[in-house]
Short mmCIF file of C-alpha atoms in Angstrom, two decimals:
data_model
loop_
_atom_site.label_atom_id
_atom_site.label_comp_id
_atom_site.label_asym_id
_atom_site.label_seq_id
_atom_site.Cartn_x
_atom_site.Cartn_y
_atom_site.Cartn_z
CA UNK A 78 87.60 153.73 86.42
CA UNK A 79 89.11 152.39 89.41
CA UNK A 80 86.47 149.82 89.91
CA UNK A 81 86.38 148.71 86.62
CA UNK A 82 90.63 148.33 86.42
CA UNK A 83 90.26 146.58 89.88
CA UNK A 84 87.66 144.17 88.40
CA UNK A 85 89.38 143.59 85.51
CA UNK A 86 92.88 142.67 87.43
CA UNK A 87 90.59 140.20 89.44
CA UNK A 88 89.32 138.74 86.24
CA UNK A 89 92.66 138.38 84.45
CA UNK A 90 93.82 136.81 87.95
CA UNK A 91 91.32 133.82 87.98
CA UNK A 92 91.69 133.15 84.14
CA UNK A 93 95.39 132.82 84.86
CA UNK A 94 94.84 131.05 87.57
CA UNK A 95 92.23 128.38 85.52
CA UNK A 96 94.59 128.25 82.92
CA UNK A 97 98.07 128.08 85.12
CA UNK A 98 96.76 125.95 88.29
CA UNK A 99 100.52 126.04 89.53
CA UNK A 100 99.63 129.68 90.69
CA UNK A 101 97.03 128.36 92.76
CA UNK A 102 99.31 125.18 93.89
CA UNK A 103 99.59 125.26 97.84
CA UNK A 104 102.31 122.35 97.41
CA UNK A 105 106.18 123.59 97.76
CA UNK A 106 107.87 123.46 94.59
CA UNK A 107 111.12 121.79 96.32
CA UNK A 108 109.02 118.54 97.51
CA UNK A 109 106.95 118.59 94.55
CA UNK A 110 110.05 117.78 92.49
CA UNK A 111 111.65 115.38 95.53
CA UNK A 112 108.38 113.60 95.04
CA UNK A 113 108.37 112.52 91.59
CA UNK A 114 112.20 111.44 91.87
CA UNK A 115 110.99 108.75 94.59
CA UNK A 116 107.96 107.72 92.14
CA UNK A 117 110.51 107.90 89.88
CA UNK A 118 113.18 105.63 92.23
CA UNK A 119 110.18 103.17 92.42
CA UNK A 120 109.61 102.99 89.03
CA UNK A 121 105.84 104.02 88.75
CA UNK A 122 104.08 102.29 91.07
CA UNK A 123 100.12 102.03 90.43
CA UNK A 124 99.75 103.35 94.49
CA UNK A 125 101.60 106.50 93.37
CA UNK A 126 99.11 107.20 90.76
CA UNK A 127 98.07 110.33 91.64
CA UNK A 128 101.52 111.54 91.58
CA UNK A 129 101.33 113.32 88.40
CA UNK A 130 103.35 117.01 87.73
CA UNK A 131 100.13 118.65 86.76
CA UNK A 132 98.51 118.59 90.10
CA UNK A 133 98.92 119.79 93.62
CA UNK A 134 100.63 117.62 95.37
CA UNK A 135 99.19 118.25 98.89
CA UNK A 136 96.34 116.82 97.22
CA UNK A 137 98.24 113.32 96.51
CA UNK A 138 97.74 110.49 97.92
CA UNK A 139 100.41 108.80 100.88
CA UNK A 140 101.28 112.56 101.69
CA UNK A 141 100.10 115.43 103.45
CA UNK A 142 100.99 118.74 103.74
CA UNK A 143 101.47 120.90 106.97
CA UNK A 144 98.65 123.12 107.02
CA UNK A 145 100.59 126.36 107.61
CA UNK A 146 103.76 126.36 105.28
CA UNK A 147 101.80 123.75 102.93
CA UNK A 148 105.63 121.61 103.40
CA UNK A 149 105.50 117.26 103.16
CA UNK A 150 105.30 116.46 106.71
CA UNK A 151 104.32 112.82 106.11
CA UNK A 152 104.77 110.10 103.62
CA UNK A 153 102.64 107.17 104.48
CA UNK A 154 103.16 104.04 101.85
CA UNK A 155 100.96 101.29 103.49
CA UNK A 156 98.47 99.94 100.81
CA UNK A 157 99.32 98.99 97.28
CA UNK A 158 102.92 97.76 96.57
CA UNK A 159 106.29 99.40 96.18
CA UNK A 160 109.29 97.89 94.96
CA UNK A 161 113.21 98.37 95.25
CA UNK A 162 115.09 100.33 98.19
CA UNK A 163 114.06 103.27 99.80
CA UNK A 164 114.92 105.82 97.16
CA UNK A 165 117.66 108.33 98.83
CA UNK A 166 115.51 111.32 98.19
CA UNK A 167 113.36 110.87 101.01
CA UNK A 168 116.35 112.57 103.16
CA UNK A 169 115.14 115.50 101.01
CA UNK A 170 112.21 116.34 102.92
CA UNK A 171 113.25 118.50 105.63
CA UNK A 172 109.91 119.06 107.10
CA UNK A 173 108.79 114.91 106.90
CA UNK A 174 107.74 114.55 110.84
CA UNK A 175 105.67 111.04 109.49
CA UNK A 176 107.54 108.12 107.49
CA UNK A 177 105.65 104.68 106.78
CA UNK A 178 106.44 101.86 104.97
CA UNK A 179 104.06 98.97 106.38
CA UNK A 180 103.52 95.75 104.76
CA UNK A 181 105.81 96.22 101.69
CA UNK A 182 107.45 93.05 101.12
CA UNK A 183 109.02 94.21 98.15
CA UNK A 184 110.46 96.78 99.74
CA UNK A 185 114.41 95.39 100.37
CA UNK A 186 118.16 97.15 100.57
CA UNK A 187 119.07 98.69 103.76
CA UNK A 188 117.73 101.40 106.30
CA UNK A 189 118.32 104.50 103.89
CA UNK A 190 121.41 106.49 105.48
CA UNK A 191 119.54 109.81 103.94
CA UNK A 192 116.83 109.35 106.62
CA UNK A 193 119.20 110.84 109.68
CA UNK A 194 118.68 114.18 107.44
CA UNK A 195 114.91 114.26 108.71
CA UNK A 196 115.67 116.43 111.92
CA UNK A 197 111.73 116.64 112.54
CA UNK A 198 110.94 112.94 112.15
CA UNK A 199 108.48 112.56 115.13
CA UNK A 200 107.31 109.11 113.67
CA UNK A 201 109.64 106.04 111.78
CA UNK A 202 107.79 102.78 110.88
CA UNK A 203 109.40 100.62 108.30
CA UNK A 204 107.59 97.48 109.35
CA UNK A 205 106.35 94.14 107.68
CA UNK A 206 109.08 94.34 105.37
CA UNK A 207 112.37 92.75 103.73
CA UNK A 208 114.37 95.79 104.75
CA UNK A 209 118.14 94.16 105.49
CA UNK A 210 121.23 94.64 107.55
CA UNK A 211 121.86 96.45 110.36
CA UNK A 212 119.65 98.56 113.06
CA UNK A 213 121.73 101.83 111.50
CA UNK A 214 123.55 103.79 114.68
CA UNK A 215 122.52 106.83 113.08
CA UNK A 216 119.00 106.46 114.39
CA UNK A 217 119.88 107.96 117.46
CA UNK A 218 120.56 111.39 116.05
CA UNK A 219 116.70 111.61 115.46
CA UNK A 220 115.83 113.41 118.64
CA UNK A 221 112.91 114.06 118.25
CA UNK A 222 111.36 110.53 117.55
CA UNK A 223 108.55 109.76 119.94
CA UNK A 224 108.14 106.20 117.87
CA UNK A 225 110.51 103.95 116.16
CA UNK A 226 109.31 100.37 114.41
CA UNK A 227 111.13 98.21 112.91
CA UNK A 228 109.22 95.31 113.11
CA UNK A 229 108.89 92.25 111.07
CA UNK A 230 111.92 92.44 108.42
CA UNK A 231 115.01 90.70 108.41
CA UNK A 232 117.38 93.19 110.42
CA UNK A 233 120.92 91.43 111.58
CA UNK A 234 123.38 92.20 113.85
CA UNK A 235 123.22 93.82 117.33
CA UNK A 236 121.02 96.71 118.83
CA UNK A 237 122.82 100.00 118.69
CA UNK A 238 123.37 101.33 122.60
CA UNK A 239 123.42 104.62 121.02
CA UNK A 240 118.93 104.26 120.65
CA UNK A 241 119.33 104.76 124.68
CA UNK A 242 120.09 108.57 123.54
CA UNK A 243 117.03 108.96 121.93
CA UNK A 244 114.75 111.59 124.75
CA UNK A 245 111.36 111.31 123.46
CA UNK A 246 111.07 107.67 122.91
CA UNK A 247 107.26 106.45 123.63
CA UNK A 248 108.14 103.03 121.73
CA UNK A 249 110.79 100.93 120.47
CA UNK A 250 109.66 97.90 117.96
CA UNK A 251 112.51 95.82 117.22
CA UNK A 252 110.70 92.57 117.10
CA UNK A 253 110.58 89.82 114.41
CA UNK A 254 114.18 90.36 113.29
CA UNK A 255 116.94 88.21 112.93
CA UNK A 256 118.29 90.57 115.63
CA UNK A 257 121.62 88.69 117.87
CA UNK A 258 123.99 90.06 120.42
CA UNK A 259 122.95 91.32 124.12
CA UNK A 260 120.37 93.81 124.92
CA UNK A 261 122.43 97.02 125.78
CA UNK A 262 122.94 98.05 128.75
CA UNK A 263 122.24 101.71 127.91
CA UNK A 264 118.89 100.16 127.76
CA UNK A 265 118.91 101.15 131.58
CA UNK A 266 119.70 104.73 131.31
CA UNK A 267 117.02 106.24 128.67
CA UNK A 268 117.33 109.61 128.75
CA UNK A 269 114.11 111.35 129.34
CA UNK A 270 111.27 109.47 128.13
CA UNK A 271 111.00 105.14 129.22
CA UNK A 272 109.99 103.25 125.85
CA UNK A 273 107.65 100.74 125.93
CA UNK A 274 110.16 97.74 124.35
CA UNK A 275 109.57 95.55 122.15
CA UNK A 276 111.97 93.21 121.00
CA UNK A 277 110.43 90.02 121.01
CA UNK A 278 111.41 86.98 118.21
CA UNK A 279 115.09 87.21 117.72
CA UNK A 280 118.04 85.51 118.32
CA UNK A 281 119.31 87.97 121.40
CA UNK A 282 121.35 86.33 124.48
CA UNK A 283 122.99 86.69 127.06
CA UNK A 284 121.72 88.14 130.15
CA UNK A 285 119.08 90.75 130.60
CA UNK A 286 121.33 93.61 132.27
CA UNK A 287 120.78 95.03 135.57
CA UNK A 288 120.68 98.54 134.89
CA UNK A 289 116.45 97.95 133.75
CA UNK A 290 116.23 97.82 137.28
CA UNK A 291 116.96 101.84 137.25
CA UNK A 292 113.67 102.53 135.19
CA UNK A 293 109.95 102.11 135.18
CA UNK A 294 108.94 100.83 131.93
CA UNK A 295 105.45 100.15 131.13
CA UNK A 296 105.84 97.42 128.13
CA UNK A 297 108.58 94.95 128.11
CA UNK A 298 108.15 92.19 125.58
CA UNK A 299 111.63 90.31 125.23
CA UNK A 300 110.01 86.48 124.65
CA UNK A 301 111.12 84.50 121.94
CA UNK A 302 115.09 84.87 122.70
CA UNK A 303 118.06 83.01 123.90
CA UNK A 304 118.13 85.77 127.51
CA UNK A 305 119.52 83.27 130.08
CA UNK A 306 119.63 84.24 133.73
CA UNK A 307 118.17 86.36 136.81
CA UNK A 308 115.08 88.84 134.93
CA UNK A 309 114.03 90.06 138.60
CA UNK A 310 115.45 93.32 138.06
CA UNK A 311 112.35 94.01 136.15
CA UNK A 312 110.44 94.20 138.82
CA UNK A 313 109.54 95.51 141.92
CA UNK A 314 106.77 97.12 144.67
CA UNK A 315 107.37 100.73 143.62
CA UNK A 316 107.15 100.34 140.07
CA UNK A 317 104.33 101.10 137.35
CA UNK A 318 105.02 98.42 134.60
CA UNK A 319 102.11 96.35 133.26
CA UNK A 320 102.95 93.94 130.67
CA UNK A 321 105.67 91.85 130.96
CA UNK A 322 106.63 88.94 128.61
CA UNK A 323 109.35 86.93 128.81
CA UNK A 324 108.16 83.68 127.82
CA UNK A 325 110.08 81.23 125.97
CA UNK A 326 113.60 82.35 126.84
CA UNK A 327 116.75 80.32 128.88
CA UNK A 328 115.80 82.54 131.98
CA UNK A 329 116.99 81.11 135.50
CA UNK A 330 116.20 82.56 138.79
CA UNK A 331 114.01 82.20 142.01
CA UNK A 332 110.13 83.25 141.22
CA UNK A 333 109.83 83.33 145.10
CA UNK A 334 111.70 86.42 146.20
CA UNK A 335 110.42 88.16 143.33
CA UNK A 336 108.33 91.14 144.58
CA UNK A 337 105.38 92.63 141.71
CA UNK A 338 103.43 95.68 141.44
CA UNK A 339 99.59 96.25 141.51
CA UNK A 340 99.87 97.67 138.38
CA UNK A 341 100.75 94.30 136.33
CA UNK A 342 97.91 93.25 134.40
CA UNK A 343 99.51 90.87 131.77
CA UNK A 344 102.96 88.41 132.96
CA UNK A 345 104.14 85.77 130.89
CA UNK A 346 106.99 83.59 131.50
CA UNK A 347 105.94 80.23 130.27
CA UNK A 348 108.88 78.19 128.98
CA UNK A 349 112.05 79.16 131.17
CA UNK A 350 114.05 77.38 133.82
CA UNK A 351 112.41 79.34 136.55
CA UNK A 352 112.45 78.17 139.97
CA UNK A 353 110.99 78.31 143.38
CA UNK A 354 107.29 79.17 144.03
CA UNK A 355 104.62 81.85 143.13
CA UNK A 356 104.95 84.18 145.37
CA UNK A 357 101.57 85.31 148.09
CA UNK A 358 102.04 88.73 146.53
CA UNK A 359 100.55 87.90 143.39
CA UNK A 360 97.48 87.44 144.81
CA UNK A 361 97.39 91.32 145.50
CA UNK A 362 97.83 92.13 141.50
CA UNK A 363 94.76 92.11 139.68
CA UNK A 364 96.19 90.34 136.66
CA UNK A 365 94.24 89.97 133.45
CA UNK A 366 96.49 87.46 132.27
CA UNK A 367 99.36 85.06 133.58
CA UNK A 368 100.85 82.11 132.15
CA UNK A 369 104.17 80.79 134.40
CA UNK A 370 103.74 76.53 132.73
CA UNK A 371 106.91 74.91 131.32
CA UNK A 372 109.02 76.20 134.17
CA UNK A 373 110.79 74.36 137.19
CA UNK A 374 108.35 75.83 139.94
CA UNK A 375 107.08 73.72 143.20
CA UNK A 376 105.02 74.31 146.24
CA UNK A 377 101.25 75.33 146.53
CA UNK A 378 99.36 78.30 144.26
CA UNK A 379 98.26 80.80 146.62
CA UNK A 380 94.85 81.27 147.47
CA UNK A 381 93.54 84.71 146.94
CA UNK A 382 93.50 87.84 143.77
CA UNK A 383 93.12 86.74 140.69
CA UNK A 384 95.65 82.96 140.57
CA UNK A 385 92.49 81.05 141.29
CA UNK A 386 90.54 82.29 137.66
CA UNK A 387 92.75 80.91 135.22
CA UNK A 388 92.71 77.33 134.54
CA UNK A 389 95.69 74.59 134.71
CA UNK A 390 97.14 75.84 131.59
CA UNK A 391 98.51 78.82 132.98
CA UNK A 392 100.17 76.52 135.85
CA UNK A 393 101.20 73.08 133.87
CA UNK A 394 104.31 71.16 133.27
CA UNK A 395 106.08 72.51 136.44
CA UNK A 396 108.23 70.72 138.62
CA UNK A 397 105.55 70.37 142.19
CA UNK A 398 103.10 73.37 141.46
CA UNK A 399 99.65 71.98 143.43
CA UNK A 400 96.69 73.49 144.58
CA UNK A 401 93.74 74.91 142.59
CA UNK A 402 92.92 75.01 139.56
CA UNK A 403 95.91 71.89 139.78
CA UNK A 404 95.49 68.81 141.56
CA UNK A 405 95.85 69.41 145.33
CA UNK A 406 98.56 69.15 147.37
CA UNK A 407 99.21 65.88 149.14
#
């Protein structure tokens, strides 16, 4: 009798199950319905398709679902097109540790305030957009961020200091704003992680502050500005960094006393006021790529390393630069 009553409770548990799939659903309730408010928010867009009540969402497409407590712990919009702002309910995924919006040009408004509710956000990419206003302070209350891009939209206004407070930074992508002001100085005091930065193509000026000569970044990409003055502090014997680019800036300051580490493997500074002359050290860096042309620098190219395997692009339109692969000296 037992057997049979135990059988029958299985049976009567898979018909319900066939004809009720939400007992079977893994997705949480709570996001389910947060969900289909930002479908909603974007009026039906044909990417969210799959988005329909009926089914599980942690079988939808854009999202996944943690594989333990089933929760959204990523939204991913980066095919197909959405339209409007970023709908306010996507502060209402508490567990969200993934949020991407790439290549939406529809996509306008602000940076959604609701987004400093996301307490696990790992990853933040809102990128090839026409996202407006202001790099939003609030940012910074995302601790546990490893990478933040906001790349290629049409941000204004100045860089927050308060990013600097950010401790497990990996990458900062600010470039292809409309971005102005100076580059913090807090930029010299990241606490914990260093962050590769990127913040290339804006309108930033002023002087590249001192304090970068307290920390060891591996990336720094600041070309396309209006930085004017000394960017020496950026380097040194002792440190680790490997791509620099500072090219078409106002910068002004003696190449010569400049020391570089072996680890550099990619320097740009091609259209600056630099002065003085390459230094002997660089023939000790085994550089994969170096462009210095367009600048105000005399004397003879070094002999030696690598400075001999580019060709006279890399050393043109200087003030006296001679010696191979340029004319030679007289």
């Amino acid at each position: 009798m037992d057997l049979k009553l135990s059988t029958l409770l299985c049976l009567t548990l898979l018909f319900s199950t066939i004809l009720n799939p939400a007992l079977s659903e893994l997705c949480n309730p709570k996001d389910k319905k947060v969900l289909l408010q930002i479908k909603k928010a974007f009026n039906n867009p044909y990417v969210l398709t799959s988005w329909k009540p009926e089914t599980d969402c942690c079988d939808w497409y854009c999202v996944t679902c943690d594989s333990t407590t089933n929760r959204i712990n990523s939204l991913t919009i980066f095919a197909g097109q959405v339209s409007g702002q970023i709908p306010t309910q996507v502060g209402d995924l508490p567990y969200l540790e993934t949020l991407e919006f790439h290549k939406q040009p529809n996509l306008t408004g602000p940076i959604q305030p609701s987004i400093v509710k996301l307490k696990s956000l790992k990853f933040l990419r809102l990128s090839w957009t026409n996202i407006s206003g202001s790099v939003p302070d609030f940012l910074s209350q995302l601790k546990n961020l490893t990478f933040l891009d906001l790349s290629f939209s049409n941000l204004t206004g100045s860089i927050p200091s308060s990013l600097s407070q950010l401790p497990n930074l990996d990458a900062l992508h600010l470039d292809r704003n409309k971005l102005t002001g100076h580059i913090p100085k807090s930029f010299g005091e990241f606490h914990g992680s260093v962050p590769d930065l990127y913040l290339s193509h804006n309108q930033l000026s002023g002087t590249i502050p001192t304090s970068l000569a307290k920390l060891n970044f591996s990336t720094i990409d600041f070309s396309r500005n209006k930085l004017e003055g000394d960017a020496s502090m950026i380097f040194g014997l002792n440190k680790t960094t490997q791509i620099v680019d500072l090219s078409r800036n106002l910068l002004e300051f003696n190449l010569s006393k400049v020391e570089f580490s072996k680890s550099l493997t990619s320097l740009d500074l091609n259209h600056n006021m630099i002065t003085g002359s390459i230094p002997v050290g660089l023939t000790q860096v085994d550089l994969q790529f170096l462009n210095v042309s367009y600048n105000r620098l005399c004397g003879q190219i070094p002999v030696g390393g690598k400075l001999q395997s580019f060709d006279s692009s890399t050393y043109f339109h200087n003030r006296c630069l001679c010696g191979a692969p340029l004319p030679s000296c007289k």
